Amino acid sequence: MKLVQLGQSDLHVTPICLGTMTFGEQVNEADSHAILDHSLARGVNFLDTAEMYSVPTKAETFGSTETIMGNWFAKHPGARRKLVLASKVAGPSRGMPWVREGKGMTAQDIAHSCEASLRRLQTDVIDLYQIHWPERHVPAFGAVYYDPAKETSSTSIHEQLDAFDKLVKSGKVRYIGLSNETPYGVHEFVRLAEQHGLPRVATVQNPYCLVNRTWENGLDETCHRLGVSLLAYSPLGVGLLTGKYDASGLTGPGAPEGTRLSAYESARKQRWGRPEALAAARRYNQLARDNGMTPTQMALAFCYTQWRVASTIIGVTSVTHLDENLNAWGTTLSPEVLTQIDAIRWDMRDPAL
């Protein structure tokens, strides 16, 4: 895989990134380390994590993913130099008081979170430090509409950038990014950074897959013109686009055990658990089979080959799943298949938005 540049930074990463939010909940430490070993051996140089992981988030496992990764770095002293490491500072609590109290996200919050992540990760620097979700009250994680009446923002974007500037100047962070952002947010972060000589965002990490192509409704042009790269997460729609729920549904007889959607009610209550999302996924999955591909191959190829995507974040629970995801690299989709994909989207739109 040829390395790609992230935004206007000097970070060059593989177009596949290993996401780690399953480490510490669905995947124990030993198996997590085996996945990290194999990922490095297969040539992936990009890892993504977050302070709030593992997922589903809860007080008992808060920070566990970073701790598991830090223990792996300690066992493999040379690995850290070979890898681009991304983590995230959580936005306002949204019902998770173990992350932080209060509605805002102050400069002190950002600094404290970064220090804690560095300790857990057992590293001196985070290559890409991202805001996990906006401090502003914007639609995210399945919410559809912006409602100004619900706005509780108390930390300006300028203040947030000032906090990141201090982290960059102190050598604790190299570059910054956003996640679950809107066109307004990206423009404002870039505008203020350029106006005041503050760190410029290199990336935005948002959902992008066959059942959620909302990125194409304005954010793609925004980021293309501003020179900001997309890190696409949930390319398999949290498993909907693997085909494993096609026959059984998300729960009940025959449903796969131990998956996020079958095991965790909190995951089913979000966008990925909507009946419309499963209905659309079944149509895409059948299209893949009709054209000699597995559903996983087609769904990943859709992301891997999009000009909009710099790197696709894959989340796995085993070395076998990792190999399946990596082996999909190089799969191409014919113009006819792409036309049929667009036809399904026209009928089903973006049910997991």
Coordinates of C-alpha atoms in Angstrom, one line a residue:
M1 CA 0.0 0.0 0.0
K2 CA 1.3 3.4 -1.0
L3 CA 1.5 5.9 1.9
V4 CA -0.9 8.9 1.7
Q5 CA -0.4 12.4 3.2
L6 CA -2.8 13.6 5.8
G7 CA -4.0 17.1 5.0
Q8 CA -1.2 19.6 4.9
S9 CA 0.8 17.8 7.6
D10 CA 3.9 15.7 7.1
L11 CA 2.2 12.6 8.4
H12 CA 2.2 9.8 5.8
V13 CA 0.1 6.8 6.6
T14 CA -1.2 3.6 5.0
P15 CA -4.6 3.9 3.4
I16 CA -5.8 1.4 6.0
C17 CA -5.8 2.3 9.7
L18 CA -6.3 -0.1 12.5
G19 CA -9.0 1.1 14.8
T20 CA -8.8 -0.2 18.4
M21 CA -12.1 0.5 20.2
T22 CA -12.8 -3.2 20.6
F23 CA -9.7 -3.7 22.7
G24 CA -10.6 -4.1 26.4
E25 CA -14.2 -5.0 25.9
Q26 CA -14.8 -7.4 23.0
V27 CA -11.1 -8.3 22.7
N28 CA -8.8 -9.1 25.7
E29 CA -5.3 -7.8 26.1
A30 CA -3.5 -10.9 24.8
D31 CA -5.6 -11.1 21.7
S32 CA -5.4 -7.3 21.2
H33 CA -1.6 -7.6 21.2
A34 CA -1.7 -10.4 18.7
I35 CA -3.8 -8.2 16.4
L36 CA -1.3 -5.3 16.8
D37 CA 1.6 -7.7 16.1
H38 CA -0.1 -9.0 12.9
S39 CA -1.1 -5.5 11.8
L40 CA 2.5 -4.3 12.0
A41 CA 3.7 -7.4 10.2
R42 CA 1.2 -6.8 7.4
G43 CA 2.6 -3.3 6.9
V44 CA -0.1 -1.1 8.5
N45 CA 1.6 2.0 10.0
F46 CA -1.5 3.8 11.3
L47 CA -3.3 3.2 14.7
D48 CA -6.3 5.0 16.0
T49 CA -7.6 5.1 19.5
A50 CA -9.4 7.4 22.0
E51 CA -9.4 8.2 25.7
M52 CA -13.0 7.0 26.1
Y53 CA -12.4 3.5 24.6
S54 CA -13.2 0.7 24.8
V55 CA -16.7 0.7 23.4
P56 CA -19.5 0.4 24.6
T57 CA -18.1 3.1 26.9
K58 CA -18.5 2.6 30.7
A59 CA -16.7 3.7 33.8
E60 CA -15.0 0.4 34.4
T61 CA -13.3 0.3 31.0
F62 CA -12.6 4.0 30.4
G63 CA -9.1 4.3 29.1
S64 CA -8.5 0.5 28.9
T65 CA -7.8 0.5 25.1
E66 CA -5.0 3.1 25.5
T67 CA -3.6 1.1 28.5
I68 CA -3.6 -2.1 26.4
M69 CA -1.8 -0.3 23.6
G70 CA 0.7 1.3 26.0
N71 CA 1.6 -2.2 27.3
W72 CA 2.1 -3.4 23.8
F73 CA 4.4 -0.4 23.0
A74 CA 6.4 -1.3 26.2
K75 CA 6.8 -4.8 25.0
H76 CA 7.9 -3.6 21.5
P77 CA 10.2 -0.6 22.0
G78 CA 10.9 -0.2 18.3
A79 CA 7.3 -0.3 17.2
R80 CA 6.4 3.2 18.3
R81 CA 8.9 4.8 15.9
K82 CA 7.4 2.9 12.9
L83 CA 3.8 3.9 13.6
V84 CA 1.6 7.0 13.3
L85 CA -0.4 7.1 16.5
A86 CA -3.8 8.9 16.6
S87 CA -5.9 9.4 19.7
K88 CA -8.9 11.6 20.7
V89 CA -10.0 13.9 23.5
A90 CA -13.7 13.3 24.3
G91 CA -16.1 16.2 23.8
P92 CA -18.6 17.2 26.5
S93 CA -19.8 14.4 28.7
R94 CA -23.1 13.5 27.1
G95 CA -24.0 11.2 30.0
M96 CA -20.4 10.0 30.7
P97 CA -19.4 11.7 33.9
W98 CA -16.3 9.4 34.2
V99 CA -14.9 11.2 31.2
R100 CA -15.4 14.7 32.6
E101 CA -18.0 16.7 34.4
G102 CA -19.8 19.7 32.9
K103 CA -21.1 20.6 29.5
G104 CA -18.1 22.3 27.9
M105 CA -14.6 21.3 27.1
T106 CA -12.1 23.8 28.5
A107 CA -8.5 24.3 27.6
Q108 CA -7.7 22.6 30.9
D109 CA -9.8 19.6 30.0
I110 CA -7.9 19.2 26.8
A111 CA -4.5 19.4 28.5
H112 CA -5.5 17.0 31.2
S113 CA -6.9 14.5 28.8
C114 CA -3.8 14.6 26.6
E115 CA -1.5 14.1 29.6
A116 CA -3.6 11.1 30.8
S117 CA -3.6 9.5 27.2
L118 CA 0.2 9.9 27.0
R119 CA 0.6 8.1 30.3
R120 CA -1.7 5.3 29.3
L121 CA -0.1 4.9 25.9
Q122 CA 3.4 5.0 27.4
T123 CA 4.6 7.5 24.8
D124 CA 6.0 11.0 24.7
V125 CA 3.9 12.3 21.8
I126 CA 0.6 11.7 20.0
D127 CA 1.0 12.1 16.2
L128 CA -2.6 13.1 15.5
Y129 CA -4.7 14.4 18.4
Q130 CA -8.4 14.7 17.5
I131 CA -11.6 16.1 19.1
H132 CA -13.8 13.1 19.3
W133 CA -17.0 15.1 18.9
P134 CA -17.7 18.8 18.7
E135 CA -18.0 20.9 21.9
R136 CA -20.9 22.4 20.2
H137 CA -24.3 20.6 20.4
V138 CA -24.4 19.3 16.8
P139 CA -26.1 16.2 15.4
A140 CA -23.9 13.1 15.9
F141 CA -24.1 9.4 16.5
G142 CA -27.6 9.1 15.0
A143 CA -29.1 12.4 15.8
V144 CA -30.4 14.0 12.6
Y145 CA -31.2 17.7 13.1
Y146 CA -29.3 20.7 14.5
D147 CA -31.4 22.4 17.2
P148 CA -30.1 25.8 18.3
A149 CA -32.3 25.6 21.4
K150 CA -30.2 22.8 22.7
E151 CA -26.9 24.6 22.2
T152 CA -24.8 24.6 25.4
S153 CA -21.4 25.5 24.0
S154 CA -19.2 27.2 26.6
T155 CA -15.7 26.9 25.1
S156 CA -15.0 28.7 21.8
I157 CA -13.2 27.1 18.9
H158 CA -10.5 29.7 19.3
E159 CA -9.9 28.6 23.0
Q160 CA -9.8 25.0 21.9
L161 CA -7.2 25.8 19.2
D162 CA -5.1 27.8 21.8
A163 CA -5.1 24.7 24.0
F164 CA -3.9 22.5 21.1
D165 CA -1.3 25.1 20.2
K166 CA 0.2 24.7 23.6
L167 CA 0.3 20.9 23.2
V168 CA 2.0 21.2 19.8
K169 CA 4.5 23.7 21.0
S170 CA 5.4 21.5 24.0
G171 CA 6.0 18.5 21.8
K172 CA 3.2 16.4 23.2
V173 CA 1.1 16.5 20.0
R174 CA 2.3 16.8 16.4
Y175 CA -0.9 17.5 14.5
I176 CA -4.6 17.9 15.3
G177 CA -7.8 16.6 13.8
L178 CA -11.6 16.6 14.2
S179 CA -14.2 13.9 14.4
N180 CA -18.0 13.7 13.9
E181 CA -17.8 17.2 12.5
T182 CA -20.0 19.4 10.3
P183 CA -19.0 21.7 7.3
Y184 CA -19.3 24.7 9.6
G185 CA -17.0 23.3 12.2
V186 CA -14.3 22.4 9.7
H187 CA -14.4 25.8 8.0
E188 CA -14.3 27.6 11.4
F189 CA -11.4 25.6 12.7
V190 CA -9.4 26.2 9.6
R191 CA -10.4 29.9 9.4
L192 CA -9.3 30.6 13.0
A193 CA -6.1 28.7 12.7
E194 CA -5.1 30.6 9.6
Q195 CA -6.2 33.9 11.0
H196 CA -4.3 33.5 14.3
G197 CA -1.4 31.3 13.4
L198 CA -2.7 28.3 15.4
P199 CA -2.5 24.5 14.5
R200 CA -4.4 23.7 11.3
V201 CA -6.6 20.6 11.4
A202 CA -5.2 17.8 9.1
T203 CA -8.1 15.4 9.2
V204 CA -11.7 14.8 10.0
Q205 CA -12.8 11.3 11.2
N206 CA -16.4 10.8 10.2
P207 CA -18.6 7.7 9.4
Y208 CA -18.5 6.8 5.7
C209 CA -19.9 3.5 4.3
L210 CA -22.6 2.2 1.9
V211 CA -25.4 2.9 4.5
N212 CA -24.0 6.3 5.5
R213 CA -22.7 8.5 2.7
T214 CA -23.7 11.8 4.4
W215 CA -20.0 12.9 3.9
E216 CA -20.9 13.5 0.3
N217 CA -23.5 16.1 1.2
G218 CA -21.1 19.1 1.6
L219 CA -18.2 17.8 3.7
D220 CA -16.5 16.3 0.7
E221 CA -16.2 19.6 -1.1
T222 CA -15.4 21.4 2.2
C223 CA -12.4 19.2 2.9
H224 CA -11.3 18.9 -0.7
R225 CA -11.0 22.7 -1.0
L226 CA -9.5 23.2 2.4
G227 CA -6.9 20.4 2.1
V228 CA -8.3 18.3 5.0
S229 CA -8.3 14.5 4.8
L230 CA -11.1 12.1 5.6
L231 CA -10.5 9.2 7.9
A232 CA -13.5 7.0 7.2
Y233 CA -14.8 5.1 10.2
S234 CA -17.3 2.2 10.3
P235 CA -16.7 1.2 6.7
L236 CA -18.6 -2.0 7.4
G237 CA -21.5 -0.3 9.2
V238 CA -20.6 -2.0 12.5
G239 CA -21.0 -5.4 10.8
L240 CA -24.2 -4.7 8.8
L241 CA -22.2 -4.8 5.6
T242 CA -20.5 -8.1 6.3
G243 CA -23.6 -10.1 5.7
K244 CA -23.6 -11.8 9.1
Y245 CA -27.0 -10.4 10.0
D246 CA -28.7 -11.0 6.7
A247 CA -30.5 -14.2 7.6
S248 CA -31.1 -13.7 11.3
G249 CA -31.4 -10.1 12.0
L250 CA -29.5 -8.4 14.8
T251 CA -30.9 -10.5 17.7
G252 CA -32.8 -13.7 18.3
P253 CA -32.3 -17.2 16.9
G254 CA -29.3 -17.5 14.7
A255 CA -27.9 -14.1 15.4
P256 CA -24.1 -14.1 15.7
E257 CA -23.0 -14.0 19.3
G258 CA -20.5 -11.5 20.8
T259 CA -20.9 -8.8 18.2
R260 CA -21.6 -5.2 19.1
L261 CA -25.1 -5.2 17.6
S262 CA -26.1 -8.5 19.0
A263 CA -24.5 -8.1 22.5
Y264 CA -25.0 -4.5 23.3
E265 CA -28.4 -2.8 23.4
S266 CA -26.7 0.6 23.5
A267 CA -25.3 -0.1 20.0
R268 CA -28.7 -1.2 18.6
K269 CA -30.3 2.0 19.9
Q270 CA -28.0 4.1 17.7
R271 CA -28.1 4.5 13.9
W272 CA -26.7 1.1 13.1
G273 CA -29.6 -0.7 14.8
R274 CA -32.3 0.9 12.7
P275 CA -34.4 -1.6 10.7
E276 CA -33.9 0.6 7.6
A277 CA -30.1 0.3 8.0
L278 CA -30.3 -3.5 8.0
A279 CA -32.7 -3.5 5.1
A280 CA -30.4 -1.4 3.0
A281 CA -27.4 -3.5 4.0
R282 CA -29.1 -6.7 2.9
R283 CA -29.5 -5.2 -0.6
Y284 CA -25.9 -4.1 -0.8
N285 CA -24.7 -7.5 0.5
Q286 CA -26.7 -9.3 -2.2
L287 CA -25.3 -7.0 -4.9
A288 CA -21.8 -8.1 -3.7
R289 CA -22.7 -11.8 -3.9
D290 CA -24.3 -11.3 -7.4
N291 CA -21.0 -9.9 -8.6
G292 CA -18.7 -12.6 -7.2
M293 CA -17.6 -10.7 -4.1
T294 CA -18.2 -11.1 -0.4
P295 CA -20.2 -8.3 1.2
T296 CA -17.1 -7.3 3.2
Q297 CA -15.0 -7.1 0.0
M298 CA -17.4 -4.8 -1.8
A299 CA -18.1 -2.6 1.2
L300 CA -14.4 -2.1 1.9
A301 CA -13.5 -1.6 -1.8
F302 CA -16.1 1.2 -1.9
C303 CA -14.2 3.1 0.8
Y304 CA -10.7 2.0 -0.3
T305 CA -11.1 3.3 -3.8
Q306 CA -12.9 6.6 -3.1
W307 CA -11.1 9.8 -3.9
R308 CA -12.8 11.3 -0.8
V309 CA -11.0 8.9 1.6
A310 CA -7.4 9.2 2.7
S311 CA -7.4 6.3 5.1
T312 CA -10.1 3.8 6.1
I313 CA -10.3 2.8 9.8
I314 CA -11.0 -0.9 10.2
G315 CA -12.1 -2.4 13.6
V316 CA -11.6 -6.1 14.1
T317 CA -11.9 -8.7 16.9
S318 CA -9.5 -11.3 15.6
V319 CA -6.4 -11.8 13.4
T320 CA -8.7 -13.6 10.9
H321 CA -10.9 -10.6 10.6
L322 CA -7.9 -8.4 10.2
D323 CA -6.6 -10.5 7.3
E324 CA -10.0 -10.4 5.7
N325 CA -10.1 -6.7 5.8
L326 CA -6.6 -6.2 4.6
N327 CA -7.0 -8.8 1.8
A328 CA -9.9 -6.7 0.4
W329 CA -7.3 -4.1 -0.6
G330 CA -6.9 -4.2 -4.4
T331 CA -10.5 -5.1 -5.0
T332 CA -12.0 -2.8 -7.7
L333 CA -15.6 -2.1 -8.4
S334 CA -16.8 -1.9 -12.0
P335 CA -18.7 1.1 -13.3
E336 CA -21.8 -1.2 -13.5
V337 CA -21.5 -2.2 -9.8
L338 CA -21.0 1.5 -8.8
T339 CA -24.1 2.4 -10.8
Q340 CA -26.1 -0.3 -9.0
I341 CA -24.7 0.9 -5.7
D342 CA -26.0 4.4 -6.5
A343 CA -29.4 3.0 -7.5
I344 CA -29.8 1.3 -4.1
R345 CA -28.8 4.6 -2.4
W346 CA -31.4 6.4 -4.4
D347 CA -34.0 4.0 -3.0
M348 CA -32.7 3.7 0.6
R349 CA -30.8 7.0 1.0
D350 CA -28.6 7.0 4.2
P351 CA -30.5 5.0 6.8
A352 CA -27.6 5.0 9.2
L353 CA -26.9 8.7 9.1

